GROMACS .gro file of C-alpha atoms in nm:
model
  357
    1UNK     CA    1   0.018   0.033   0.016
    2UNK     CA    2   0.253   0.248   0.079
    3UNK     CA    3   0.454   0.159  -0.272
    4UNK     CA    4   0.149   0.172  -0.429
    5UNK     CA    5   0.100   0.588  -0.254
    6UNK     CA    6   0.422   0.679  -0.281
    7UNK     CA    7   0.632   0.482  -0.612
    8UNK     CA    8   0.290   0.553  -0.909
    9UNK     CA    9   0.226   0.957  -0.743
   10UNK     CA   10   0.585   1.021  -0.839
   11UNK     CA   11   0.554   0.857  -1.047
   12UNK     CA   12   0.244   0.986  -1.268
   13UNK     CA   13   0.438   1.352  -1.086
   14UNK     CA   14   0.777   1.292  -1.318
   15UNK     CA   15   0.556   1.213  -1.612
   16UNK     CA   16   0.381   1.585  -1.610
   17UNK     CA   17   0.717   1.754  -1.492
   18UNK     CA   18   1.043   1.596  -1.528
   19UNK     CA   19   1.317   1.788  -1.755
   20UNK     CA   20   1.452   1.749  -2.114
   21UNK     CA   21   1.740   1.683  -2.016
   22UNK     CA   22   1.984   1.513  -2.322
   23UNK     CA   23   2.017   1.168  -2.091
   24UNK     CA   24   1.703   1.151  -2.062
   25UNK     CA   25   1.674   1.040  -2.415
   26UNK     CA   26   1.961   0.716  -2.411
   27UNK     CA   27   1.957   0.355  -2.358
   28UNK     CA   28   2.398   0.442  -2.373
   29UNK     CA   29   2.564   0.422  -2.092
   30UNK     CA   30   2.834   0.576  -2.178
   31UNK     CA   31   2.604   0.866  -2.224
   32UNK     CA   32   2.469   0.821  -1.915
   33UNK     CA   33   2.772   0.758  -1.696
   34UNK     CA   34   2.954   1.065  -1.824
   35UNK     CA   35   2.590   1.256  -1.686
   36UNK     CA   36   2.609   1.057  -1.382
   37UNK     CA   37   2.947   1.161  -1.300
   38UNK     CA   38   2.980   1.503  -1.410
   39UNK     CA   39   2.605   1.573  -1.235
   40UNK     CA   40   2.709   1.460  -0.898
   41UNK     CA   41   2.797   1.702  -0.653
   42UNK     CA   42   2.699   1.995  -0.899
   43UNK     CA   43   2.331   2.129  -1.034
   44UNK     CA   44   2.186   2.110  -1.336
   45UNK     CA   45   2.250   2.429  -1.527
   46UNK     CA   46   2.669   2.428  -1.395
   47UNK     CA   47   2.683   2.075  -1.588
   48UNK     CA   48   2.516   2.018  -1.891
   49UNK     CA   49   2.789   2.288  -2.039
   50UNK     CA   50   3.044   1.987  -1.904
   51UNK     CA   51   2.893   1.711  -2.044
   52UNK     CA   52   2.809   1.882  -2.387
   53UNK     CA   53   3.128   2.002  -2.400
   54UNK     CA   54   3.268   1.607  -2.316
   55UNK     CA   55   3.032   1.474  -2.519
   56UNK     CA   56   3.141   1.647  -2.886
   57UNK     CA   57   3.536   1.587  -2.802
   58UNK     CA   58   3.501   1.278  -2.645
   59UNK     CA   59   3.168   1.076  -2.843
   60UNK     CA   60   3.252   0.777  -2.762
   61UNK     CA   61   3.379   0.594  -2.437
   62UNK     CA   62   3.705   0.529  -2.696
   63UNK     CA   63   3.835   0.945  -2.732
   64UNK     CA   64   3.808   0.950  -2.350
   65UNK     CA   65   4.058   0.685  -2.286
   66UNK     CA   66   4.197   0.746  -2.588
   67UNK     CA   67   4.319   1.232  -2.433
   68UNK     CA   68   4.576   1.273  -2.271
   69UNK     CA   69   4.543   1.341  -1.892
   70UNK     CA   70   4.580   1.719  -1.953
   71UNK     CA   71   4.305   1.728  -2.217
   72UNK     CA   72   4.125   1.567  -1.985
   73UNK     CA   73   4.126   1.779  -1.676
   74UNK     CA   74   4.104   2.147  -1.925
   75UNK     CA   75   3.802   1.999  -2.038
   76UNK     CA   76   3.678   1.980  -1.736
   77UNK     CA   77   3.829   2.298  -1.550
   78UNK     CA   78   3.616   2.458  -1.376
   79UNK     CA   79   3.391   2.231  -1.200
   80UNK     CA   80   3.644   2.139  -0.909
   81UNK     CA   81   3.628   1.824  -0.709
   82UNK     CA   82   3.916   1.695  -1.014
   83UNK     CA   83   3.907   1.301  -0.867
   84UNK     CA   84   3.626   1.251  -1.028
   85UNK     CA   85   3.877   1.422  -1.403
   86UNK     CA   86   4.080   1.183  -1.297
   87UNK     CA   87   3.826   0.871  -1.258
   88UNK     CA   88   3.644   0.992  -1.599
   89UNK     CA   89   3.972   0.937  -1.744
   90UNK     CA   90   4.062   0.548  -1.543
   91UNK     CA   91   3.788   0.394  -1.559
   92UNK     CA   92   3.709   0.495  -1.947
   93UNK     CA   93   4.118   0.352  -1.971
   94UNK     CA   94   3.924   0.027  -1.820
   95UNK     CA   95   3.637  -0.032  -1.990
   96UNK     CA   96   3.808  -0.039  -2.335
   97UNK     CA   97   4.125  -0.283  -2.185
   98UNK     CA   98   3.899  -0.466  -1.967
   99UNK     CA   99   3.520  -0.473  -2.157
  100UNK     CA  100   3.629  -0.451  -2.532
  101UNK     CA  101   3.520  -0.081  -2.523
  102UNK     CA  102   3.136  -0.177  -2.397
  103UNK     CA  103   3.011  -0.059  -2.040
  104UNK     CA  104   2.923  -0.395  -1.824
  105UNK     CA  105   2.523  -0.503  -1.769
  106UNK     CA  106   2.505  -0.583  -1.469
  107UNK     CA  107   2.526  -0.344  -1.098
  108UNK     CA  108   2.811  -0.539  -0.942
  109UNK     CA  109   3.020  -0.542  -1.206
  110UNK     CA  110   2.951  -0.169  -1.297
  111UNK     CA  111   3.062  -0.134  -0.902
  112UNK     CA  112   3.416  -0.260  -0.958
  113UNK     CA  113   3.512   0.057  -1.228
  114UNK     CA  114   3.760   0.331  -1.128
  115UNK     CA  115   3.550   0.599  -0.935
  116UNK     CA  116   3.172   0.424  -0.967
  117UNK     CA  117   3.023   0.322  -0.613
  118UNK     CA  118   2.688   0.221  -0.516
  119UNK     CA  119   2.594   0.555  -0.658
  120UNK     CA  120   2.629   0.550  -1.025
  121UNK     CA  121   2.623   0.187  -1.018
  122UNK     CA  122   2.278   0.206  -0.936
  123UNK     CA  123   2.182   0.437  -1.183
  124UNK     CA  124   2.437   0.265  -1.500
  125UNK     CA  125   2.232  -0.073  -1.419
  126UNK     CA  126   1.909   0.047  -1.432
  127UNK     CA  127   1.841   0.376  -1.614
  128UNK     CA  128   2.075   0.152  -1.980
  129UNK     CA  129   1.904  -0.129  -1.842
  130UNK     CA  130   1.652  -0.149  -1.666
  131UNK     CA  131   1.797  -0.327  -1.340
  132UNK     CA  132   1.571  -0.297  -1.050
  133UNK     CA  133   1.833  -0.099  -0.812
  134UNK     CA  134   1.716   0.270  -0.689
  135UNK     CA  135   1.956   0.495  -0.649
  136UNK     CA  136   2.065   0.635  -0.314
  137UNK     CA  137   2.214   1.040  -0.309
  138UNK     CA  138   2.087   1.357  -0.141
  139UNK     CA  139   1.855   1.405  -0.278
  140UNK     CA  140   1.705   0.999  -0.221
  141UNK     CA  141   1.817   1.035   0.190
  142UNK     CA  142   1.615   1.397   0.206
  143UNK     CA  143   1.223   1.256   0.000
  144UNK     CA  144   1.231   0.922   0.244
  145UNK     CA  145   1.361   1.079   0.577
  146UNK     CA  146   1.120   1.339   0.552
  147UNK     CA  147   0.796   1.160   0.409
  148UNK     CA  148   0.848   0.889   0.606
  149UNK     CA  149   1.019   1.033   0.918
  150UNK     CA  150   1.400   0.828   0.953
  151UNK     CA  151   1.584   1.065   1.247
  152UNK     CA  152   1.858   0.763   1.213
  153UNK     CA  153   2.224   1.004   1.190
  154UNK     CA  154   2.217   0.968   0.718
  155UNK     CA  155   2.661   0.954   0.731
  156UNK     CA  156   2.633   0.630   0.972
  157UNK     CA  157   2.648   0.313   0.751
  158UNK     CA  158   2.371   0.183   0.939
  159UNK     CA  159   2.111   0.419   0.792
  160UNK     CA  160   2.238   0.478   0.463
  161UNK     CA  161   2.168   0.051   0.450
  162UNK     CA  162   1.827   0.121   0.546
  163UNK     CA  163   1.825   0.379   0.306
  164UNK     CA  164   1.857   0.182   0.066
  165UNK     CA  165   1.633  -0.151   0.159
  166UNK     CA  166   1.367   0.131   0.226
  167UNK     CA  167   1.436   0.232  -0.171
  168UNK     CA  168   1.513  -0.062  -0.279
  169UNK     CA  169   1.137  -0.141  -0.169
  170UNK     CA  170   0.944   0.132  -0.323
  171UNK     CA  171   1.141   0.066  -0.658
  172UNK     CA  172   0.888  -0.090  -0.932
  173UNK     CA  173   0.984  -0.331  -1.124
  174UNK     CA  174   0.937  -0.204  -1.457
  175UNK     CA  175   0.991   0.127  -1.443
  176UNK     CA  176   1.344   0.174  -1.268
  177UNK     CA  177   1.518   0.408  -1.424
  178UNK     CA  178   1.163   0.599  -1.411
  179UNK     CA  179   1.130   0.553  -1.031
  180UNK     CA  180   1.490   0.657  -0.988
  181UNK     CA  181   1.462   0.949  -1.291
  182UNK     CA  182   1.172   1.091  -1.057
  183UNK     CA  183   1.297   1.086  -0.753
  184UNK     CA  184   1.586   1.267  -0.790
  185UNK     CA  185   1.399   1.500  -0.940
  186UNK     CA  186   1.097   1.568  -0.756
  187UNK     CA  187   1.417   1.653  -0.504
  188UNK     CA  188   1.604   1.824  -0.748
  189UNK     CA  189   1.283   2.061  -0.784
  190UNK     CA  190   1.035   2.073  -0.486
  191UNK     CA  191   1.195   1.843  -0.227
  192UNK     CA  192   1.525   2.085  -0.197
  193UNK     CA  193   1.749   2.143   0.086
  194UNK     CA  194   1.653   2.542   0.139
  195UNK     CA  195   1.295   2.635   0.066
  196UNK     CA  196   1.111   2.408  -0.017
  197UNK     CA  197   0.725   2.335  -0.154
  198UNK     CA  198   0.548   2.274   0.104
  199UNK     CA  199   0.246   2.350   0.005
  200UNK     CA  200   0.229   2.261  -0.307
  201UNK     CA  201   0.329   1.846  -0.279
  202UNK     CA  202   0.147   1.572  -0.452
  203UNK     CA  203   0.290   1.442  -0.004
  204UNK     CA  204   0.217   1.697   0.257
  205UNK     CA  205  -0.056   1.530   0.383
  206UNK     CA  206   0.119   1.192   0.405
  207UNK     CA  207   0.423   1.357   0.505
  208UNK     CA  208   0.559   1.296   0.810
  209UNK     CA  209   0.842   1.612   0.881
  210UNK     CA  210   0.557   1.859   0.668
  211UNK     CA  211   0.286   1.712   0.900
  212UNK     CA  212   0.544   1.742   1.206
  213UNK     CA  213   0.694   2.071   1.194
  214UNK     CA  214   1.037   1.924   1.131
  215UNK     CA  215   1.113   1.957   0.731
  216UNK     CA  216   1.420   2.210   0.860
  217UNK     CA  217   1.585   1.915   1.036
  218UNK     CA  218   1.579   1.554   0.823
  219UNK     CA  219   1.767   1.472   0.751
  220UNK     CA  220   1.966   1.400   0.991
  221UNK     CA  221   2.342   1.436   0.977
  222UNK     CA  222   2.584   1.472   1.243
  223UNK     CA  223   2.934   1.468   1.178
  224UNK     CA  224   2.956   1.776   1.002
  225UNK     CA  225   3.310   1.822   0.901
  226UNK     CA  226   3.640   2.036   1.020
  227UNK     CA  227   3.617   2.284   0.744
  228UNK     CA  228   4.024   2.431   0.695
  229UNK     CA  229   4.092   2.798   0.676
  230UNK     CA  230   4.391   2.779   0.412
  231UNK     CA  231   4.567   3.100   0.316
  232UNK     CA  232   4.815   3.093  -0.075
  233UNK     CA  233   5.047   3.317  -0.177
  234UNK     CA  234   5.087   3.304  -0.543
  235UNK     CA  235   5.399   3.431  -0.749
  236UNK     CA  236   5.203   3.565  -1.111
  237UNK     CA  237   5.617   3.589  -1.262
  238UNK     CA  238   5.611   3.708  -1.667
  239UNK     CA  239   5.843   3.799  -1.903
  240UNK     CA  240   5.768   3.909  -2.237
  241UNK     CA  241   5.456   3.697  -2.301
  242UNK     CA  242   5.527   3.388  -2.072
  243UNK     CA  243   5.457   3.288  -1.718
  244UNK     CA  244   5.637   3.017  -1.493
  245UNK     CA  245   5.399   2.732  -1.367
  246UNK     CA  246   5.414   2.432  -1.204
  247UNK     CA  247   5.207   2.141  -1.198
  248UNK     CA  248   4.985   1.998  -0.922
  249UNK     CA  249   5.195   1.706  -0.710
  250UNK     CA  250   4.914   1.429  -0.479
  251UNK     CA  251   4.852   1.464  -0.178
  252UNK     CA  252   4.651   1.785  -0.176
  253UNK     CA  253   4.338   1.888  -0.386
  254UNK     CA  254   4.385   2.011  -0.784
  255UNK     CA  255   4.607   1.730  -0.828
  256UNK     CA  256   4.743   1.717  -1.266
  257UNK     CA  257   4.644   2.069  -1.288
  258UNK     CA  258   4.832   2.399  -1.298
  259UNK     CA  259   4.879   2.704  -1.087
  260UNK     CA  260   5.151   2.939  -0.993
  261UNK     CA  261   5.437   2.882  -0.763
  262UNK     CA  262   5.285   2.917  -0.427
  263UNK     CA  263   5.388   3.007  -0.128
  264UNK     CA  264   5.144   2.883   0.157
  265UNK     CA  265   5.116   3.082   0.543
  266UNK     CA  266   4.974   2.906   0.844
  267UNK     CA  267   4.757   3.239   0.952
  268UNK     CA  268   4.675   3.556   0.719
  269UNK     CA  269   4.690   3.601   0.319
  270UNK     CA  270   5.122   3.835   0.293
  271UNK     CA  271   5.051   4.182   0.346
  272UNK     CA  272   5.463   4.318   0.209
  273UNK     CA  273   5.573   4.105  -0.047
  274UNK     CA  274   5.921   4.179   0.083
  275UNK     CA  275   5.770   3.853   0.341
  276UNK     CA  276   5.721   3.633   0.064
  277UNK     CA  277   6.039   3.385  -0.047
  278UNK     CA  278   6.002   3.472  -0.384
  279UNK     CA  279   6.050   3.807  -0.334
  280UNK     CA  280   6.363   3.728  -0.167
  281UNK     CA  281   6.467   3.463  -0.418
  282UNK     CA  282   6.376   3.684  -0.713
  283UNK     CA  283   6.489   4.030  -0.660
  284UNK     CA  284   6.882   3.920  -0.860
  285UNK     CA  285   6.656   4.053  -1.168
  286UNK     CA  286   6.487   4.296  -1.038
  287UNK     CA  287   6.171   4.235  -1.178
  288UNK     CA  288   5.900   4.543  -1.150
  289UNK     CA  289   5.697   4.405  -0.891
  290UNK     CA  290   5.301   4.424  -0.895
  291UNK     CA  291   5.098   4.413  -0.534
  292UNK     CA  292   4.775   4.496  -0.353
  293UNK     CA  293   4.767   4.331   0.007
  294UNK     CA  294   4.335   4.456  -0.030
  295UNK     CA  295   4.302   4.265  -0.327
  296UNK     CA  296   4.279   3.887  -0.142
  297UNK     CA  297   4.073   3.578  -0.355
  298UNK     CA  298   3.847   3.429  -0.144
  299UNK     CA  299   3.816   3.058  -0.319
  300UNK     CA  300   3.535   2.746  -0.067
  301UNK     CA  301   3.634   2.455  -0.180
  302UNK     CA  302   3.379   2.186   0.023
  303UNK     CA  303   3.645   2.062   0.347
  304UNK     CA  304   3.823   2.406   0.290
  305UNK     CA  305   3.834   2.783   0.318
  306UNK     CA  306   4.135   2.906   0.083
  307UNK     CA  307   4.217   3.273   0.159
  308UNK     CA  308   4.421   3.390  -0.196
  309UNK     CA  309   4.714   3.705  -0.295
  310UNK     CA  310   4.894   3.774  -0.582
  311UNK     CA  311   5.253   3.902  -0.652
  312UNK     CA  312   5.313   4.042  -1.001
  313UNK     CA  313   5.670   3.944  -1.106
  314UNK     CA  314   5.751   4.114  -1.432
  315UNK     CA  315   6.103   3.985  -1.565
  316UNK     CA  316   6.319   4.225  -1.807
  317UNK     CA  317   6.377   4.059  -2.155
  318UNK     CA  318   6.709   4.113  -2.010
  319UNK     CA  319   6.706   3.827  -1.753
  320UNK     CA  320   6.572   3.645  -1.917
  321UNK     CA  321   6.778   3.308  -1.977
  322UNK     CA  322   6.875   3.366  -1.574
  323UNK     CA  323   6.506   3.308  -1.521
  324UNK     CA  324   6.500   3.015  -1.755
  325UNK     CA  325   6.755   2.891  -1.580
  326UNK     CA  326   6.609   2.952  -1.256
  327UNK     CA  327   6.266   2.753  -1.367
  328UNK     CA  328   6.473   2.495  -1.511
  329UNK     CA  329   6.615   2.403  -1.081
  330UNK     CA  330   6.242   2.454  -0.965
  331UNK     CA  331   6.187   2.163  -1.170
  332UNK     CA  332   5.871   2.477  -1.253
  333UNK     CA  333   5.778   2.557  -1.640
  334UNK     CA  334   5.792   2.841  -1.891
  335UNK     CA  335   5.528   2.848  -2.117
  336UNK     CA  336   5.372   3.147  -2.376
  337UNK     CA  337   4.996   3.282  -2.244
  338UNK     CA  338   4.860   3.004  -2.558
  339UNK     CA  339   5.011   2.698  -2.424
  340UNK     CA  340   4.887   2.914  -2.063
  341UNK     CA  341   4.577   2.824  -2.228
  342UNK     CA  342   4.518   2.469  -2.310
  343UNK     CA  343   4.562   2.374  -1.979
  344UNK     CA  344   4.388   2.260  -1.763
  345UNK     CA  345   4.384   2.540  -1.407
  346UNK     CA  346   4.225   2.558  -1.088
  347UNK     CA  347   3.860   2.810  -1.032
  348UNK     CA  348   4.063   3.053  -0.877
  349UNK     CA  349   4.337   3.101  -1.086
  350UNK     CA  350   4.127   3.139  -1.329
  351UNK     CA  351   3.956   3.436  -1.110
  352UNK     CA  352   4.306   3.627  -1.150
  353UNK     CA  353   4.365   3.596  -1.480
  354UNK     CA  354   4.035   3.722  -1.593
  355UNK     CA  355   4.024   3.918  -1.330
  356UNK     CA  356   3.782   3.840  -1.146
  357UNK     CA  357   3.676   3.876  -0.747
   0.00000   0.00000   0.00000
């Protein structure tokens, strides 16, 4: 009875109000997988242009597998969570090398792919292969916890299992893909984290949260991740039409992207360029220095808040050879602006280069 009431009411709503999105008009697992990876922790409006760019540049999984890491990261630039891009690339290679270019057709086999967790595997399995496996993401946690009055902490393994079992009990065997699309769409358009449209909700008569004044309290998430604050000072070093850059390594944010030589400070961004390590290192090149201590860039990540400022060093061409030696010693790169444009860069660097605040 609960299944009939909830499931088919949701499907009826979806048939009327669903958005026309390109990945909903196909059974091709490559297109479905690509959209799901891009839309993780990303709004549809932001993710759609990236989806289209990737599909235009890499029409098949083979094309994506054959791409260079720099190509993939460059197209991903500005979307954030760059480990998704690296996993996307590796997954494409695995599909080509281990599965002859065809995505496996079962939920269990899909889970073996790089970067494919329970949610993505369920999405591909249900959308492309009609397997009755429920997706469980933030939208699903929110809708089910509010409607059924589930107060378990969604960060706990036991709660996740409880939600998965409930979602799988609601999914219709003849329309698994439609149901999964519907519940995510409803969470995105109606049962939002903030300011949900409860007054016009099709479920309000039977919704626990609505009838118990608990909409703002559900879902429950006890253990909030502590936010780390970091302070960066970048050296923007130019000589004629060339700029000094470095490639970010493993073990930190933005792995594989390119930024500028950097000093991280413990307490705050620097206010005097003479305190900057690169000021001392580049003194022998007699650079022209441009620095505005009031111009600080703020960049927000899920678990980090970054405050950064930039010290610009303009090196005359008479000192170019000495600069090149300095760059080689530190394993940096001196590239022209056209090359810099073609490389993947963190959003923070783009904001600086584009004169944004």
